């Protein structure tokens, strides 16, 4: 990776609790994750197991998390860490939040829309977000006050990073929204909220009956499938969708994309309107419709 260019673009003006050294470390972590993931991706012996929640996990998920934990511990032994596969470690105002492979099901199937999510939280505020999608050849990153950026992975001097910028357009009734997971995997409360959003907006992906818990046939694809991005929130940051609602999520699913969406000009909250990553719900949206969507999701008959 041409780390110098990415650090210069992404953290030239960083101040406060996160600096360019943290971004440089995140880039090295992404490089490590990319190398491991490429080695396992589409390998003939790649196998997945089912975790207690029914989601798949591979040795690539575990190896990436182990290696990134060790790298962070070597450079910042006092930092805390939380990952999807091995849980939390340590107590500190600084906490790294890692999803080794977001989109393991796609990874196992040989589809390219998966990524490693890397975030750094300081005093409960996410100060750095990095998404690396080596099979797509793309990365996205942001630090507060320095914009959201995307660039090729590995970097290409002839194609420098470009800044992500959202512009207001229309209202919630005209919006295109992505929702995940499908209604059959949601609680009754979350399904009701999703159904209200689906009914109140112009377009919803996937196009399902969100009011029923029936299993759709065939199983639906994530909103990001075929879009060139690997996480629904990035569809908002890049202007492909107006909003994205993720339900039943862990902090590792959410944290890395918060600064990317916000620095692109978007907004983030849970369904109560709080900027939290521990409630299981995450709504990313253009700022002009965020409150409209929250009101819609919370409406009762």
Short mmCIF file of C-alpha atoms in Angstrom, two decimals:
data_model
loop_
_atom_site.label_atom_id
_atom_site.label_comp_id
_atom_site.label_asym_id
_atom_site.label_seq_id
_atom_site.Cartn_x
_atom_site.Cartn_y
_atom_site.Cartn_z
CA UNK A 1 0.00 0.00 0.00
CA UNK A 2 1.07 3.59 -0.63
CA UNK A 3 0.36 4.48 2.99
CA UNK A 4 2.00 7.92 2.86
CA UNK A 5 -0.56 9.23 0.36
CA UNK A 6 -3.54 7.82 2.24
CA UNK A 7 -2.32 9.14 5.61
CA UNK A 8 -1.60 12.55 4.10
CA UNK A 9 -5.06 12.78 2.55
CA UNK A 10 -6.96 11.25 5.44
CA UNK A 11 -5.26 12.78 8.47
CA UNK A 12 -3.29 15.86 7.47
CA UNK A 13 -5.34 18.01 9.85
CA UNK A 14 -6.17 15.45 12.51
CA UNK A 15 -6.06 16.81 16.03
CA UNK A 16 -7.48 15.89 19.41
CA UNK A 17 -7.66 12.24 20.37
CA UNK A 18 -6.71 10.53 17.09
CA UNK A 19 -3.73 11.41 14.90
CA UNK A 20 -2.05 10.34 11.70
CA UNK A 21 -0.17 7.58 13.55
CA UNK A 22 -3.48 5.87 14.30
CA UNK A 23 -4.53 6.07 10.65
CA UNK A 24 -1.16 4.71 9.60
CA UNK A 25 -1.64 1.80 12.00
CA UNK A 26 -5.15 1.18 10.67
CA UNK A 27 -3.73 1.01 7.16
CA UNK A 28 -1.13 -1.53 8.25
CA UNK A 29 -3.85 -3.56 9.95
CA UNK A 30 -5.89 -3.45 6.74
CA UNK A 31 -2.85 -4.63 4.77
CA UNK A 32 -2.45 -7.58 7.14
CA UNK A 33 -6.13 -8.45 6.92
CA UNK A 34 -6.08 -8.21 3.12
CA UNK A 35 -3.12 -10.57 2.85
CA UNK A 36 -4.76 -13.20 5.06
CA UNK A 37 -8.16 -12.90 3.40
CA UNK A 38 -6.70 -13.17 -0.12
CA UNK A 39 -4.93 -16.37 0.88
CA UNK A 40 -8.20 -17.98 2.00
CA UNK A 41 -10.61 -16.42 -0.51
CA UNK A 42 -11.84 -18.94 -3.09
CA UNK A 43 -9.39 -21.55 -1.74
CA UNK A 44 -10.60 -25.08 -2.54
CA UNK A 45 -10.38 -26.10 1.13
CA UNK A 46 -12.21 -23.05 2.52
CA UNK A 47 -14.82 -24.27 4.99
CA UNK A 48 -17.35 -22.49 7.19
CA UNK A 49 -18.82 -23.39 10.55
CA UNK A 50 -22.07 -22.14 12.05
CA UNK A 51 -21.92 -20.04 15.19
CA UNK A 52 -24.59 -20.04 17.86
CA UNK A 53 -26.55 -17.30 16.08
CA UNK A 54 -26.51 -19.26 12.82
CA UNK A 55 -24.03 -16.99 11.05
CA UNK A 56 -20.99 -18.52 9.32
CA UNK A 57 -17.38 -18.21 10.47
CA UNK A 58 -14.19 -19.37 8.78
CA UNK A 59 -10.58 -19.78 9.81
CA UNK A 60 -9.91 -16.57 7.87
CA UNK A 61 -12.19 -14.62 10.26
CA UNK A 62 -10.35 -16.04 13.27
CA UNK A 63 -6.85 -15.64 11.86
CA UNK A 64 -7.42 -12.01 10.89
CA UNK A 65 -8.77 -11.14 14.32
CA UNK A 66 -5.89 -12.89 16.09
CA UNK A 67 -3.26 -11.15 13.95
CA UNK A 68 -4.84 -7.70 14.29
CA UNK A 69 -5.18 -8.10 18.06
CA UNK A 70 -1.48 -8.99 18.28
CA UNK A 71 -0.43 -6.04 16.10
CA UNK A 72 -2.44 -3.57 18.16
CA UNK A 73 -1.12 -5.03 21.41
CA UNK A 74 2.46 -4.67 20.13
CA UNK A 75 2.07 -0.98 19.30
CA UNK A 76 -0.45 0.10 21.94
CA UNK A 77 -0.44 -2.44 24.78
CA UNK A 78 -2.77 -0.29 26.85
CA UNK A 79 -5.52 -0.11 24.22
CA UNK A 80 -8.68 -2.18 24.60
CA UNK A 81 -10.01 -4.38 21.80
CA UNK A 82 -13.32 -5.92 20.82
CA UNK A 83 -13.92 -8.25 17.89
CA UNK A 84 -16.80 -10.31 16.61
CA UNK A 85 -15.05 -13.67 17.01
CA UNK A 86 -13.19 -13.46 20.33
CA UNK A 87 -15.00 -10.70 22.21
CA UNK A 88 -13.61 -7.92 24.38
CA UNK A 89 -10.16 -7.57 25.91
CA UNK A 90 -8.84 -4.84 28.19
CA UNK A 91 -10.26 -1.61 29.59
CA UNK A 92 -9.12 1.74 28.24
CA UNK A 93 -10.48 5.04 26.95
CA UNK A 94 -9.10 3.88 23.57
CA UNK A 95 -10.77 0.80 22.10
CA UNK A 96 -10.23 -0.84 18.71
CA UNK A 97 -13.37 -2.41 17.22
CA UNK A 98 -12.79 -5.05 14.53
CA UNK A 99 -14.92 -7.16 12.22
CA UNK A 100 -12.38 -9.44 10.58
CA UNK A 101 -14.67 -10.27 7.64
CA UNK A 102 -17.94 -8.43 7.30
CA UNK A 103 -19.93 -10.52 4.86
CA UNK A 104 -18.56 -13.98 5.65
CA UNK A 105 -21.41 -15.61 3.72
CA UNK A 106 -20.32 -13.73 0.58
CA UNK A 107 -16.69 -14.63 1.32
CA UNK A 108 -17.55 -18.32 1.52
CA UNK A 109 -19.57 -18.20 -1.70
CA UNK A 110 -16.70 -16.56 -3.58
CA UNK A 111 -18.56 -13.27 -4.04
CA UNK A 112 -16.36 -10.16 -3.79
CA UNK A 113 -18.55 -7.97 -1.57
CA UNK A 114 -16.97 -8.53 1.84
CA UNK A 115 -14.57 -6.42 3.84
CA UNK A 116 -12.56 -5.92 7.00
CA UNK A 117 -13.94 -3.21 9.31
CA UNK A 118 -11.51 -1.35 11.58
CA UNK A 119 -12.52 1.39 14.01
CA UNK A 120 -10.89 3.27 16.88
CA UNK A 121 -13.06 4.61 19.67
CA UNK A 122 -11.85 7.15 22.23
CA UNK A 123 -13.96 7.95 25.30
CA UNK A 124 -16.90 6.27 23.56
CA UNK A 125 -16.58 8.39 20.39
CA UNK A 126 -15.53 6.69 17.15
CA UNK A 127 -12.51 8.65 15.92
CA UNK A 128 -11.39 6.53 12.97
CA UNK A 129 -13.08 4.26 10.47
CA UNK A 130 -11.48 2.02 7.86
CA UNK A 131 -13.15 -0.43 5.47
CA UNK A 132 -10.94 -2.55 3.24
CA UNK A 133 -12.44 -4.69 0.48
CA UNK A 134 -9.54 -6.34 -1.33
CA UNK A 135 -11.68 -8.47 -3.65
CA UNK A 136 -13.29 -5.24 -4.89
CA UNK A 137 -9.94 -3.46 -4.96
CA UNK A 138 -11.34 -0.63 -2.81
CA UNK A 139 -10.93 1.06 0.57
CA UNK A 140 -12.93 3.72 2.40
CA UNK A 141 -11.73 5.64 5.46
CA UNK A 142 -12.38 8.73 7.56
CA UNK A 143 -11.30 10.59 10.66
CA UNK A 144 -13.39 13.39 12.21
CA UNK A 145 -12.87 16.77 10.60
CA UNK A 146 -10.83 15.42 7.70
CA UNK A 147 -13.45 14.12 5.30
CA UNK A 148 -14.38 10.68 4.04
CA UNK A 149 -12.23 9.16 1.32
CA UNK A 150 -12.12 6.21 -1.01
CA UNK A 151 -9.27 4.87 -3.06
CA UNK A 152 -8.03 1.78 -4.86
CA UNK A 153 -6.65 -1.15 -2.90
CA UNK A 154 -3.75 -1.55 -3.36
CA UNK A 155 -3.28 2.15 -3.98
CA UNK A 156 -2.50 3.38 -7.47
CA UNK A 157 -0.46 6.60 -7.87
CA UNK A 158 -2.35 7.32 -11.08
CA UNK A 159 -5.69 7.10 -9.24
CA UNK A 160 -5.38 9.11 -6.01
CA UNK A 161 -8.08 8.93 -3.32
CA UNK A 162 -11.29 10.82 -3.91
CA UNK A 163 -13.45 12.57 -1.34
CA UNK A 164 -17.03 11.46 -0.64
CA UNK A 165 -19.61 14.26 -0.44
CA UNK A 166 -23.39 13.97 -0.11
CA UNK A 167 -25.91 16.56 -1.24
CA UNK A 168 -29.50 17.02 0.01
CA UNK A 169 -32.27 15.83 -2.30
CA UNK A 170 -35.99 15.34 -1.81
CA UNK A 171 -37.72 14.03 1.29
CA UNK A 172 -38.17 10.69 3.01
CA UNK A 173 -41.22 9.75 0.93
CA UNK A 174 -39.04 9.90 -2.21
CA UNK A 175 -36.10 8.08 -0.66
CA UNK A 176 -34.43 4.79 -1.54
CA UNK A 177 -33.62 2.82 1.60
CA UNK A 178 -31.82 -0.43 2.26
CA UNK A 179 -32.80 -2.63 5.20
CA UNK A 180 -31.03 -5.71 6.56
CA UNK A 181 -31.46 -8.46 7.64
CA UNK A 182 -34.68 -9.76 6.02
CA UNK A 183 -37.90 -9.74 8.08
CA UNK A 184 -37.80 -13.46 8.86
CA UNK A 185 -34.70 -12.82 10.97
CA UNK A 186 -36.08 -9.82 12.87
CA UNK A 187 -37.89 -9.51 16.16
CA UNK A 188 -41.51 -8.41 15.98
CA UNK A 189 -40.56 -4.90 17.16
CA UNK A 190 -37.77 -4.49 14.61
CA UNK A 191 -39.94 -5.96 11.86
CA UNK A 192 -42.66 -3.39 12.59
CA UNK A 193 -40.14 -0.55 12.36
CA UNK A 194 -38.74 -1.92 9.10
CA UNK A 195 -42.23 -2.34 7.65
CA UNK A 196 -43.13 1.27 8.47
CA UNK A 197 -40.00 2.52 6.73
CA UNK A 198 -40.59 0.28 3.73
CA UNK A 199 -44.18 1.50 3.42
CA UNK A 200 -43.26 5.16 3.83
CA UNK A 201 -40.41 5.41 1.32
CA UNK A 202 -40.31 5.19 -2.46
CA UNK A 203 -37.89 2.27 -2.83
CA UNK A 204 -36.73 -0.42 -0.44
CA UNK A 205 -33.96 -2.98 -1.00
CA UNK A 206 -34.42 -5.86 -0.86
CA UNK A 207 -37.97 -5.53 -2.18
CA UNK A 208 -39.82 -7.73 0.31
CA UNK A 209 -43.00 -7.76 2.32
CA UNK A 210 -41.44 -6.43 5.51
CA UNK A 211 -44.64 -6.94 7.51
CA UNK A 212 -44.40 -10.74 7.53
CA UNK A 213 -42.02 -13.15 9.23
CA UNK A 214 -42.33 -15.67 6.39
CA UNK A 215 -39.08 -16.83 4.86
CA UNK A 216 -38.80 -15.36 1.35
CA UNK A 217 -38.01 -17.70 -1.54
CA UNK A 218 -35.43 -17.47 -2.91
CA UNK A 219 -33.45 -15.95 -0.01
CA UNK A 220 -32.90 -12.21 -0.64
CA UNK A 221 -29.54 -10.62 -1.34
CA UNK A 222 -28.14 -7.77 0.72
CA UNK A 223 -28.78 -4.26 -0.61
CA UNK A 224 -25.08 -3.96 -1.48
CA UNK A 225 -24.98 -6.97 -3.80
CA UNK A 226 -23.82 -5.92 -7.24
CA UNK A 227 -23.34 -2.30 -6.19
CA UNK A 228 -19.58 -2.33 -5.93
CA UNK A 229 -19.69 -1.65 -2.19
CA UNK A 230 -19.71 -4.25 0.54
CA UNK A 231 -21.61 -2.69 3.42
CA UNK A 232 -25.01 -1.00 3.31
CA UNK A 233 -23.81 2.14 5.09
CA UNK A 234 -21.27 2.71 2.32
CA UNK A 235 -24.18 2.89 -0.12
CA UNK A 236 -25.28 5.97 1.81
CA UNK A 237 -21.79 7.48 2.00
CA UNK A 238 -21.34 7.06 -1.76
CA UNK A 239 -24.83 8.39 -2.62
CA UNK A 240 -26.22 5.12 -4.00
CA UNK A 241 -28.90 4.90 -1.30
CA UNK A 242 -30.54 7.67 0.71
CA UNK A 243 -30.63 5.58 3.90
CA UNK A 244 -29.71 2.20 5.32
CA UNK A 245 -31.13 0.49 8.40
CA UNK A 246 -29.15 -2.33 10.01
CA UNK A 247 -30.86 -4.31 12.78
CA UNK A 248 -29.51 -6.88 15.24
CA UNK A 249 -26.01 -5.48 14.77
CA UNK A 250 -22.95 -5.59 17.00
CA UNK A 251 -20.56 -2.64 17.48
CA UNK A 252 -18.14 -4.29 15.02
CA UNK A 253 -20.82 -4.07 12.30
CA UNK A 254 -21.36 -0.35 12.85
CA UNK A 255 -18.38 1.51 14.27
CA UNK A 256 -16.05 1.66 11.25
CA UNK A 257 -18.66 3.14 8.92
CA UNK A 258 -19.90 5.86 11.30
CA UNK A 259 -17.11 8.38 10.57
CA UNK A 260 -17.19 7.51 6.87
CA UNK A 261 -20.90 8.30 6.57
CA UNK A 262 -20.72 11.35 8.83
CA UNK A 263 -17.63 12.84 7.15
CA UNK A 264 -19.32 12.36 3.77
CA UNK A 265 -22.14 14.55 5.11
CA UNK A 266 -24.54 11.87 6.32
CA UNK A 267 -25.91 11.06 9.76
CA UNK A 268 -26.03 8.10 12.12
CA UNK A 269 -28.13 7.09 15.12
CA UNK A 270 -29.97 4.14 16.57
CA UNK A 271 -33.77 4.10 16.32
CA UNK A 272 -34.12 6.16 19.49
CA UNK A 273 -32.03 8.92 17.92
CA UNK A 274 -28.96 8.25 20.05
CA UNK A 275 -25.46 8.03 18.58
CA UNK A 276 -24.74 4.61 20.07
CA UNK A 277 -23.31 1.35 18.72
CA UNK A 278 -24.56 -0.98 21.46
CA UNK A 279 -28.34 -1.01 20.93
CA UNK A 280 -28.40 -3.34 17.92
CA UNK A 281 -29.91 -0.79 15.51
CA UNK A 282 -28.14 1.61 13.17
CA UNK A 283 -29.78 4.11 10.83
CA UNK A 284 -27.50 5.85 8.33
CA UNK A 285 -29.09 8.55 6.18
CA UNK A 286 -28.81 11.83 4.38
CA UNK A 287 -29.16 14.52 7.05
CA UNK A 288 -32.24 16.12 5.50
CA UNK A 289 -34.31 12.94 5.92
CA UNK A 290 -32.81 11.31 9.03
CA UNK A 291 -35.32 12.73 11.49
CA UNK A 292 -38.21 12.02 9.12
CA UNK A 293 -37.16 8.38 8.96
CA UNK A 294 -36.83 8.12 12.73
CA UNK A 295 -40.32 9.55 13.18
CA UNK A 296 -41.64 7.14 10.57
CA UNK A 297 -39.95 4.12 12.17
CA UNK A 298 -41.31 4.96 15.61
CA UNK A 299 -44.86 5.78 14.50
CA UNK A 300 -47.70 3.72 15.94
CA UNK A 301 -51.14 3.07 14.55
#
